[in-house]
Backbone as a chain_set.jsonl record, in Angstrom:
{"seq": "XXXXXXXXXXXXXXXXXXXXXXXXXXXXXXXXXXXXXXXXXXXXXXXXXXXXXXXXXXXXXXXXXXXXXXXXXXXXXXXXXXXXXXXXXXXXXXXXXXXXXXXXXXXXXXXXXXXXXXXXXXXXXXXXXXXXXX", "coords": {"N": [[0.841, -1.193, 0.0], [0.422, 2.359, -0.966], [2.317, 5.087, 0.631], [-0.053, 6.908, 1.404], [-0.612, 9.065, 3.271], [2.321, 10.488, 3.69], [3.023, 10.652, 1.638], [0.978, 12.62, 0.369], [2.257, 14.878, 2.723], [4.237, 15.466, 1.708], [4.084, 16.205, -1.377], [2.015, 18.94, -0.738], [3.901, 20.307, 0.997], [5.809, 20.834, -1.321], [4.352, 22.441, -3.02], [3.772, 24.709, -1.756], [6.038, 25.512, -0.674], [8.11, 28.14, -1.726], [5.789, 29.761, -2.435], [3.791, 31.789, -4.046], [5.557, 32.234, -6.322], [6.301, 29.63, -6.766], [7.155, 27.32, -9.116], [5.518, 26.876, -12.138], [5.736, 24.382, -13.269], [6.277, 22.809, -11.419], [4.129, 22.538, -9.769], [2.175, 21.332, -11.442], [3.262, 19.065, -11.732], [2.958, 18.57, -9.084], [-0.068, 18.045, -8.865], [-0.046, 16.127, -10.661], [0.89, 13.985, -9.17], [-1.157, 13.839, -7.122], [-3.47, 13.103, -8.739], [-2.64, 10.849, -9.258], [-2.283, 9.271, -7.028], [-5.038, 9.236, -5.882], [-6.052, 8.064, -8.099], [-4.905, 5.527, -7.699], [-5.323, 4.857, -5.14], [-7.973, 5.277, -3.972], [-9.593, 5.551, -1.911], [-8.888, 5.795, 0.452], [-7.833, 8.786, -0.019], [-9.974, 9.558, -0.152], [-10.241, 9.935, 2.126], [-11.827, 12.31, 4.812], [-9.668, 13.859, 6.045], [-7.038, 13.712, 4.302], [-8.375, 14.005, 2.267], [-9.501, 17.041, 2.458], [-7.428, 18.256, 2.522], [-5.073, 18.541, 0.343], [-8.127, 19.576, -1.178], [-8.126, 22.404, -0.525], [-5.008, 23.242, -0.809], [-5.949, 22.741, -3.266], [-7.335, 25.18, -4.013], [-6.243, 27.167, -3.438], [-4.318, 27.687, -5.076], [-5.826, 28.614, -7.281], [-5.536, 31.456, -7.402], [-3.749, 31.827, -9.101], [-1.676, 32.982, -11.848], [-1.212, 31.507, -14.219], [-2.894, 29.368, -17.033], [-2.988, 26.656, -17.278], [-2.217, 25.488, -14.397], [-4.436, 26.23, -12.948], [-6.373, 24.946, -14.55], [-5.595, 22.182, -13.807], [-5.907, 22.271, -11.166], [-8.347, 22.719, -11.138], [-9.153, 20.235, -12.034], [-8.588, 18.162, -10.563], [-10.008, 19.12, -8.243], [-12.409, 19.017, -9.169], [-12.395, 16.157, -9.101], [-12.128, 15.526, -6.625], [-14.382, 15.871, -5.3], [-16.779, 15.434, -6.412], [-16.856, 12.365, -7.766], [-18.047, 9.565, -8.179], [-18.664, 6.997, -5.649], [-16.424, 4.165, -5.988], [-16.859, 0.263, -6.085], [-15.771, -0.618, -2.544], [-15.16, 2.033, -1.513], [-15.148, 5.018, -0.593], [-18.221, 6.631, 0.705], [-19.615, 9.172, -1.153], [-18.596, 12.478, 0.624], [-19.927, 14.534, 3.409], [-20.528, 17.282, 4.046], [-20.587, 19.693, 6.859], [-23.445, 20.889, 8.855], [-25.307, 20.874, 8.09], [-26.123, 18.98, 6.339], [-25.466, 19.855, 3.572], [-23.598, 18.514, 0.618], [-20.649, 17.857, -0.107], [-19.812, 18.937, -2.697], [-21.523, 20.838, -3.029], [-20.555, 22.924, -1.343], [-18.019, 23.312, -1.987], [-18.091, 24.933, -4.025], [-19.691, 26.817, -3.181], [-17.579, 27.966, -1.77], [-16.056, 28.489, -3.93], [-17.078, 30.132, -5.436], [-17.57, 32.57, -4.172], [-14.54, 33.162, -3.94], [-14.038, 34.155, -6.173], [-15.973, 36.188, -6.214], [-14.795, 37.833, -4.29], [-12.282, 38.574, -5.898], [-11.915, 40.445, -7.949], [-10.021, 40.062, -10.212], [-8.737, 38.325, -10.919], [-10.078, 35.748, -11.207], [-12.343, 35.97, -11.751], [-12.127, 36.101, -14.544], [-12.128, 33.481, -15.078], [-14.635, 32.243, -14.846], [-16.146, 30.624, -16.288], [-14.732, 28.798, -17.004], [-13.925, 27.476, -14.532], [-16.829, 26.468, -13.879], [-17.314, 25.136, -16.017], [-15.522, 23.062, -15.979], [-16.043, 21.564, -13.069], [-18.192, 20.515, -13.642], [-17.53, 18.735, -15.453]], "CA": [[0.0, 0.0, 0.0], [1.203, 3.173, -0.827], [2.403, 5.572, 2.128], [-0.945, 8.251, 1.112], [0.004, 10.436, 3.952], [3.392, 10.818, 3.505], [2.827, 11.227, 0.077], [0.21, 13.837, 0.688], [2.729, 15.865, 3.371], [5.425, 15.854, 0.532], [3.167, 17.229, -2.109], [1.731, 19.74, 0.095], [4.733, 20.512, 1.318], [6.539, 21.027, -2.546], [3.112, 23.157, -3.182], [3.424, 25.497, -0.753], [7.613, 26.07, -0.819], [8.069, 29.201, -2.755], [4.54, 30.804, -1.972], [3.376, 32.121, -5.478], [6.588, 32.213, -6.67], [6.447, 28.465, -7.301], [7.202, 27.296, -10.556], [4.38, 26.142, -12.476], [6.247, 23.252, -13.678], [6.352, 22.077, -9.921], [2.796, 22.601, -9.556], [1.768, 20.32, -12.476], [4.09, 17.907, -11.172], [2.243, 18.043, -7.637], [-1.127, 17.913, -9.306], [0.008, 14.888, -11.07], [0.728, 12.824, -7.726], [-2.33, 13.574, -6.228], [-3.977, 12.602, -9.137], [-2.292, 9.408, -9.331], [-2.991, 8.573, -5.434], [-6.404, 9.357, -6.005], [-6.375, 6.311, -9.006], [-4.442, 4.135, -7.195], [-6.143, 4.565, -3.737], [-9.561, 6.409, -3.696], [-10.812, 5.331, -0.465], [-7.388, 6.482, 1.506], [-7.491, 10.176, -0.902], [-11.046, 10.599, -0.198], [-10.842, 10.267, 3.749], [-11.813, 13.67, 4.944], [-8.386, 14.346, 6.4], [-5.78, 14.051, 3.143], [-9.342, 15.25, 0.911], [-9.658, 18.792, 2.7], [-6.058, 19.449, 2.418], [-5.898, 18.447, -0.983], [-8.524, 20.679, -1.452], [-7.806, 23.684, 0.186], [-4.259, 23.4, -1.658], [-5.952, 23.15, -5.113], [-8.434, 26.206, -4.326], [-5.136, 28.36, -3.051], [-3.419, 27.66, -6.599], [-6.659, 29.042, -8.537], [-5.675, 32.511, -7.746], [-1.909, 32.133, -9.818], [-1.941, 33.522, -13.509], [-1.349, 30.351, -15.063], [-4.384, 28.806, -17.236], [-2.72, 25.218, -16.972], [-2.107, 25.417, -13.108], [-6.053, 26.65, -12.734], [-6.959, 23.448, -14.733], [-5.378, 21.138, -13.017], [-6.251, 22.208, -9.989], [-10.438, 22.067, -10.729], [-9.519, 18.936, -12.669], [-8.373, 17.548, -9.185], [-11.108, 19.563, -7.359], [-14.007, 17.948, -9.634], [-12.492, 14.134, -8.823], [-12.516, 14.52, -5.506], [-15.959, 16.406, -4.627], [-17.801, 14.892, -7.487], [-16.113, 11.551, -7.591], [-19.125, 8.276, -7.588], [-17.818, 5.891, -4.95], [-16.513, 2.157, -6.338], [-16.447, -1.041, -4.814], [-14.937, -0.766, -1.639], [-14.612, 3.337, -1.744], [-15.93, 5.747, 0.541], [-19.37, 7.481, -0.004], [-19.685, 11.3, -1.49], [-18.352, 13.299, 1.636], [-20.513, 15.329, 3.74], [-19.959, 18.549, 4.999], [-21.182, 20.822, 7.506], [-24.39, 20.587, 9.622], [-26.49, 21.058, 7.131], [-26.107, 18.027, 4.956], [-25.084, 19.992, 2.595], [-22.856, 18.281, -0.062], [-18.751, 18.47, -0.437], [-19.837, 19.511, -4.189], [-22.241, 22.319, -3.111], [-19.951, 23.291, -0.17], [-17.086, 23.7, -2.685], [-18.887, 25.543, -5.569], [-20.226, 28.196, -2.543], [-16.163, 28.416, -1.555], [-15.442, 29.014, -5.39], [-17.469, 31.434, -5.902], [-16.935, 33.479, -2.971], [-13.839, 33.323, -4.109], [-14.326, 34.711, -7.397], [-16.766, 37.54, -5.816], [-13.762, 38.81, -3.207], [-10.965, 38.541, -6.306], [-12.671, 40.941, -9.234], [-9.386, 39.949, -11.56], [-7.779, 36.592, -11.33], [-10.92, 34.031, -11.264], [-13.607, 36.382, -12.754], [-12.214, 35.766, -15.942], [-11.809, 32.288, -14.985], [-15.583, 31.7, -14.256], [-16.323, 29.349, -17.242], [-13.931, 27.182, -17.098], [-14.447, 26.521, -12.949], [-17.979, 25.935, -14.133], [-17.461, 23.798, -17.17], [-14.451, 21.659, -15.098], [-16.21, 21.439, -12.332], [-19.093, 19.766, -14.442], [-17.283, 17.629, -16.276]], "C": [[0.883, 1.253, 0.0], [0.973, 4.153, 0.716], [1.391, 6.719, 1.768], [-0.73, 9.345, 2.353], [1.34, 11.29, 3.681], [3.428, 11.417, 2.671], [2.186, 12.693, 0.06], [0.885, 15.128, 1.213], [3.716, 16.353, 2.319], [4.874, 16.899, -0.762], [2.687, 18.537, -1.957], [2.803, 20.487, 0.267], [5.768, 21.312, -0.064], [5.465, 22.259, -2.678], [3.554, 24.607, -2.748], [5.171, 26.375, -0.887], [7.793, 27.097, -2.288], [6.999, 29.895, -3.464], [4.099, 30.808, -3.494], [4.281, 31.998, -6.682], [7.076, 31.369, -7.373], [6.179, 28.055, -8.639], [5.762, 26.181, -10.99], [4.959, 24.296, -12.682], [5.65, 22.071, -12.441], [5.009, 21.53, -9.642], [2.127, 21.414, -10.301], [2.153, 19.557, -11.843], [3.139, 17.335, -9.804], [0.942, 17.228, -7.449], [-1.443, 16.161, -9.458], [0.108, 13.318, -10.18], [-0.133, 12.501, -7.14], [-2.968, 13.017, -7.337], [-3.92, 10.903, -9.154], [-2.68, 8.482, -8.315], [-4.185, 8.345, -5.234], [-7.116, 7.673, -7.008], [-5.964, 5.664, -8.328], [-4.909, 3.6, -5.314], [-7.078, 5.357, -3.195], [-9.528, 6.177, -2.692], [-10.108, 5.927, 0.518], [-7.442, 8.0, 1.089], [-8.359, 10.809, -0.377], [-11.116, 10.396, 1.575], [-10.438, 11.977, 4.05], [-10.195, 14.649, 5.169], [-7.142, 14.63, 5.332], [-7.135, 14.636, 2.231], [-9.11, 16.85, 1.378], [-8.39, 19.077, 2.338], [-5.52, 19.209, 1.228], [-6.82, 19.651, -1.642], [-8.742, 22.105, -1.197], [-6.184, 23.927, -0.336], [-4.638, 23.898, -3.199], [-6.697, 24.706, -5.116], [-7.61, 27.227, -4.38], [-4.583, 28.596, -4.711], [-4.575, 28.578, -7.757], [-6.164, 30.558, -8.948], [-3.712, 32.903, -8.275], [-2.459, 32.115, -11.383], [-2.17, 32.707, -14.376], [-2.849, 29.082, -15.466], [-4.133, 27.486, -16.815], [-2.877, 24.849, -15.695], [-3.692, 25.157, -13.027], [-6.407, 25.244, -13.431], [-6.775, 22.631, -13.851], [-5.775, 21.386, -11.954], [-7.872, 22.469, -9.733], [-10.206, 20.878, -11.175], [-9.421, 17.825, -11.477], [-9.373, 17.996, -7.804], [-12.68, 18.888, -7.949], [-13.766, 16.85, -8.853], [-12.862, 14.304, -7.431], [-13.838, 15.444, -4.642], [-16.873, 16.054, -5.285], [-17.804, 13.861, -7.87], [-17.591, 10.271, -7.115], [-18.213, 7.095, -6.848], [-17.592, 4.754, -5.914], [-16.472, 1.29, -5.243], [-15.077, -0.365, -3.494], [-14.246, 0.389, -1.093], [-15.607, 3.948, -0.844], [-16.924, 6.149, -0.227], [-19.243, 8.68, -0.137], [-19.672, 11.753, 0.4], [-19.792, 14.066, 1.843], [-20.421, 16.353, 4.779], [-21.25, 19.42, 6.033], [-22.794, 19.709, 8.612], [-25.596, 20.448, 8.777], [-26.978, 20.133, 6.297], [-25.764, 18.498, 3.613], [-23.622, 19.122, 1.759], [-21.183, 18.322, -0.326], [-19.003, 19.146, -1.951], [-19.864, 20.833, -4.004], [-21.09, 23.136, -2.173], [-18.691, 23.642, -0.803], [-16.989, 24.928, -3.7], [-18.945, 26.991, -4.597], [-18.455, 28.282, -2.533], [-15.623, 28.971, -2.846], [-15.692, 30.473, -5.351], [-17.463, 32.62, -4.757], [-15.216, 33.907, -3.558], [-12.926, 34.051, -5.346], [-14.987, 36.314, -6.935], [-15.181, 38.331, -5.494], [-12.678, 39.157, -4.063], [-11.231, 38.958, -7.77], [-10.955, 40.262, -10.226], [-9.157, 38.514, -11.91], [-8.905, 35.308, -11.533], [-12.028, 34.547, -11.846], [-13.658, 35.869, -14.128], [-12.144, 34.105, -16.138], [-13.718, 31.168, -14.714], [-16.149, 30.266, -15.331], [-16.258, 28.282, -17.238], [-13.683, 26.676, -15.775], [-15.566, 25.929, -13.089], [-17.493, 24.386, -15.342], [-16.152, 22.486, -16.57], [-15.219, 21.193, -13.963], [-17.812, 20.556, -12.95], [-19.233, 18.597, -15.253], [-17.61, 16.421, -15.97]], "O": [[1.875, 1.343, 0.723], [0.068, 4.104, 1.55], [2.001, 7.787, 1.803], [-0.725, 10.541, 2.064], [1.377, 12.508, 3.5], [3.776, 12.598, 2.645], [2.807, 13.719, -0.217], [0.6, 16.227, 0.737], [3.94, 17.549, 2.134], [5.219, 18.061, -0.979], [2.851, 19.332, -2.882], [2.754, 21.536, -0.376], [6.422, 22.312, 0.232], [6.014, 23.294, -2.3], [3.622, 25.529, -3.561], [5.35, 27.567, -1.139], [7.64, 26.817, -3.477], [7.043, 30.436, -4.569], [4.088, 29.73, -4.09], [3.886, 31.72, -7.815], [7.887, 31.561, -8.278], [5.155, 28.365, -9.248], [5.25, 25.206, -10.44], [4.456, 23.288, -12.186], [4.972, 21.045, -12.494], [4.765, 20.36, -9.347], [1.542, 20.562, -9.632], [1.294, 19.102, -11.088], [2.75, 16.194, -9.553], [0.665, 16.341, -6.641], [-2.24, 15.358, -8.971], [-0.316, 12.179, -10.372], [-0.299, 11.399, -6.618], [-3.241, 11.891, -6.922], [-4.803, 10.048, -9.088], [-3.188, 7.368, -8.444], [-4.563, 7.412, -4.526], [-7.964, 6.802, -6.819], [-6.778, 4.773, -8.085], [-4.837, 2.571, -4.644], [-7.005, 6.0, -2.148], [-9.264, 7.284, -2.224], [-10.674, 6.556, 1.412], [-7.012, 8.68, 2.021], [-8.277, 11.991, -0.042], [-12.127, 10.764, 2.174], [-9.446, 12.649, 3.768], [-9.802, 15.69, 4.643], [-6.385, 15.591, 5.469], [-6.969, 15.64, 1.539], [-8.589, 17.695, 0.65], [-8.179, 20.171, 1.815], [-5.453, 20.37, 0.825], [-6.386, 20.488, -2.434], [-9.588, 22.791, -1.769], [-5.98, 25.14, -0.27], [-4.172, 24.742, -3.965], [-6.636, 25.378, -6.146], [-7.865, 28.185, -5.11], [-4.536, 29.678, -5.298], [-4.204, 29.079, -8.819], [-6.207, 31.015, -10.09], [-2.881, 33.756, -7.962], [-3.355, 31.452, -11.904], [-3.039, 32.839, -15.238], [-3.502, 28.34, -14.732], [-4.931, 27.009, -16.009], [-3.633, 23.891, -15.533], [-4.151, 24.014, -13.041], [-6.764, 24.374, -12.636], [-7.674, 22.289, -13.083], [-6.216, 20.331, -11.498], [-8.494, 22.456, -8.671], [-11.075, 20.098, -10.784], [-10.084, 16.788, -11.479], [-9.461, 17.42, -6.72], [-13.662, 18.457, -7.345], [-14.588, 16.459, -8.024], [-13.688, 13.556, -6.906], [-13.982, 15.492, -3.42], [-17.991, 16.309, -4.839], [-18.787, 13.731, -8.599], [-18.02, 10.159, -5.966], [-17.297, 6.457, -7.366], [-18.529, 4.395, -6.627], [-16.204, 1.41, -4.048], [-13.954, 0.121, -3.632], [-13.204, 0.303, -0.444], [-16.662, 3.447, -0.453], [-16.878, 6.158, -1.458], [-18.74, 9.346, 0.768], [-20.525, 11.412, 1.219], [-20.62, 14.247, 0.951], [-20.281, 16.26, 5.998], [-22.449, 19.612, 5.83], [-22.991, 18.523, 8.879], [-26.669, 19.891, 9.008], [-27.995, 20.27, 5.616], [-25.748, 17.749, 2.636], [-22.574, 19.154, 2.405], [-20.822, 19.292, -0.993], [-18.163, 19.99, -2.264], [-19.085, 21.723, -4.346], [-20.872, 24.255, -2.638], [-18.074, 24.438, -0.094], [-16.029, 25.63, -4.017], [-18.45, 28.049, -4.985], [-18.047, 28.794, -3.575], [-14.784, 29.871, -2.819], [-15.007, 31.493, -5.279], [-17.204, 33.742, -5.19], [-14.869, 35.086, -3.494], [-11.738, 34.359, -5.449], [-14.499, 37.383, -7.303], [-14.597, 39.138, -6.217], [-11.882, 39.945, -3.551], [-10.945, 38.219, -8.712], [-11.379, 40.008, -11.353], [-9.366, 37.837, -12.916], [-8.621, 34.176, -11.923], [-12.769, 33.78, -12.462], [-14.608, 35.401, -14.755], [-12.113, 33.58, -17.251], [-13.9, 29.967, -14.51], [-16.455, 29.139, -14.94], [-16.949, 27.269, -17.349], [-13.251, 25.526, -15.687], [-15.648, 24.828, -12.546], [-17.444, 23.157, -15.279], [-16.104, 21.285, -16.835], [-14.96, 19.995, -13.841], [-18.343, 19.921, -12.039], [-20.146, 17.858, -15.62], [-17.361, 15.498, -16.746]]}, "num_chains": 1, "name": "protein.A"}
């Protein structure tokens, strides 16, 4: 079994080193791990604890210039808030008190996040919608 925490703190960890600053390259690269952990061990990716931070990484990355970065990081925010369990895989997360959804509960964080940031994700609203749909 792979080590999904470890993995997770390393990623995270690469993410985060050199604030905005960080080369896209890197970023892709990071993207690409979690994606991979995610195929090779849903049920470990999607426990709440490596999902939120995970996703609270990819939401931080939306507001960097790069269109590629911004993909990848809804293309990794669709899988794992929109994501139909398989055999032997956790069920769709649920957040809050409300029953509300990890989907809906993501979508309100988007767009909030879009409201508070008139340049960098306004123009980006499309393509959070149409990725986040896929």
């Amino acid at each position: 079994a792979l080590p999904v925490q470890a993995i997770v703190d390393a990623v995270l960890g690469a993410m985060r080193d050199g604030g905005q600053e960080r080369s896209p390259v890197v970023l892709l690269k990071c993207f690409g791990w979690a994606q991979l952990m995610l195929g090779q061990c849903p049920s470990r990716v999607l426990e709440p604890a490596v999902r939120d931070r995970l996703l609270e990484a990819a939401l931080a990355v939306l507001l960097r210039p790069e269109a590629e970065v911004a993909v990848e990081a809804l293309r990794l925010i669709a899988r794992l808030v929109a994501r139909a369990p398989g055999p032997g895989e956790l069920a769709p997360a649920v957040v809050g008190e409300g029953d509300s959804d990890l989907f809906a509960a993501t979508c309100q964080k988007l767009f909030r996040l879009m409201a508070e940031d008139d340049g960098a994700l306004s123009g980006r609203g499309e393509l959070i919608v149409r990725r986040l749909c896929d």
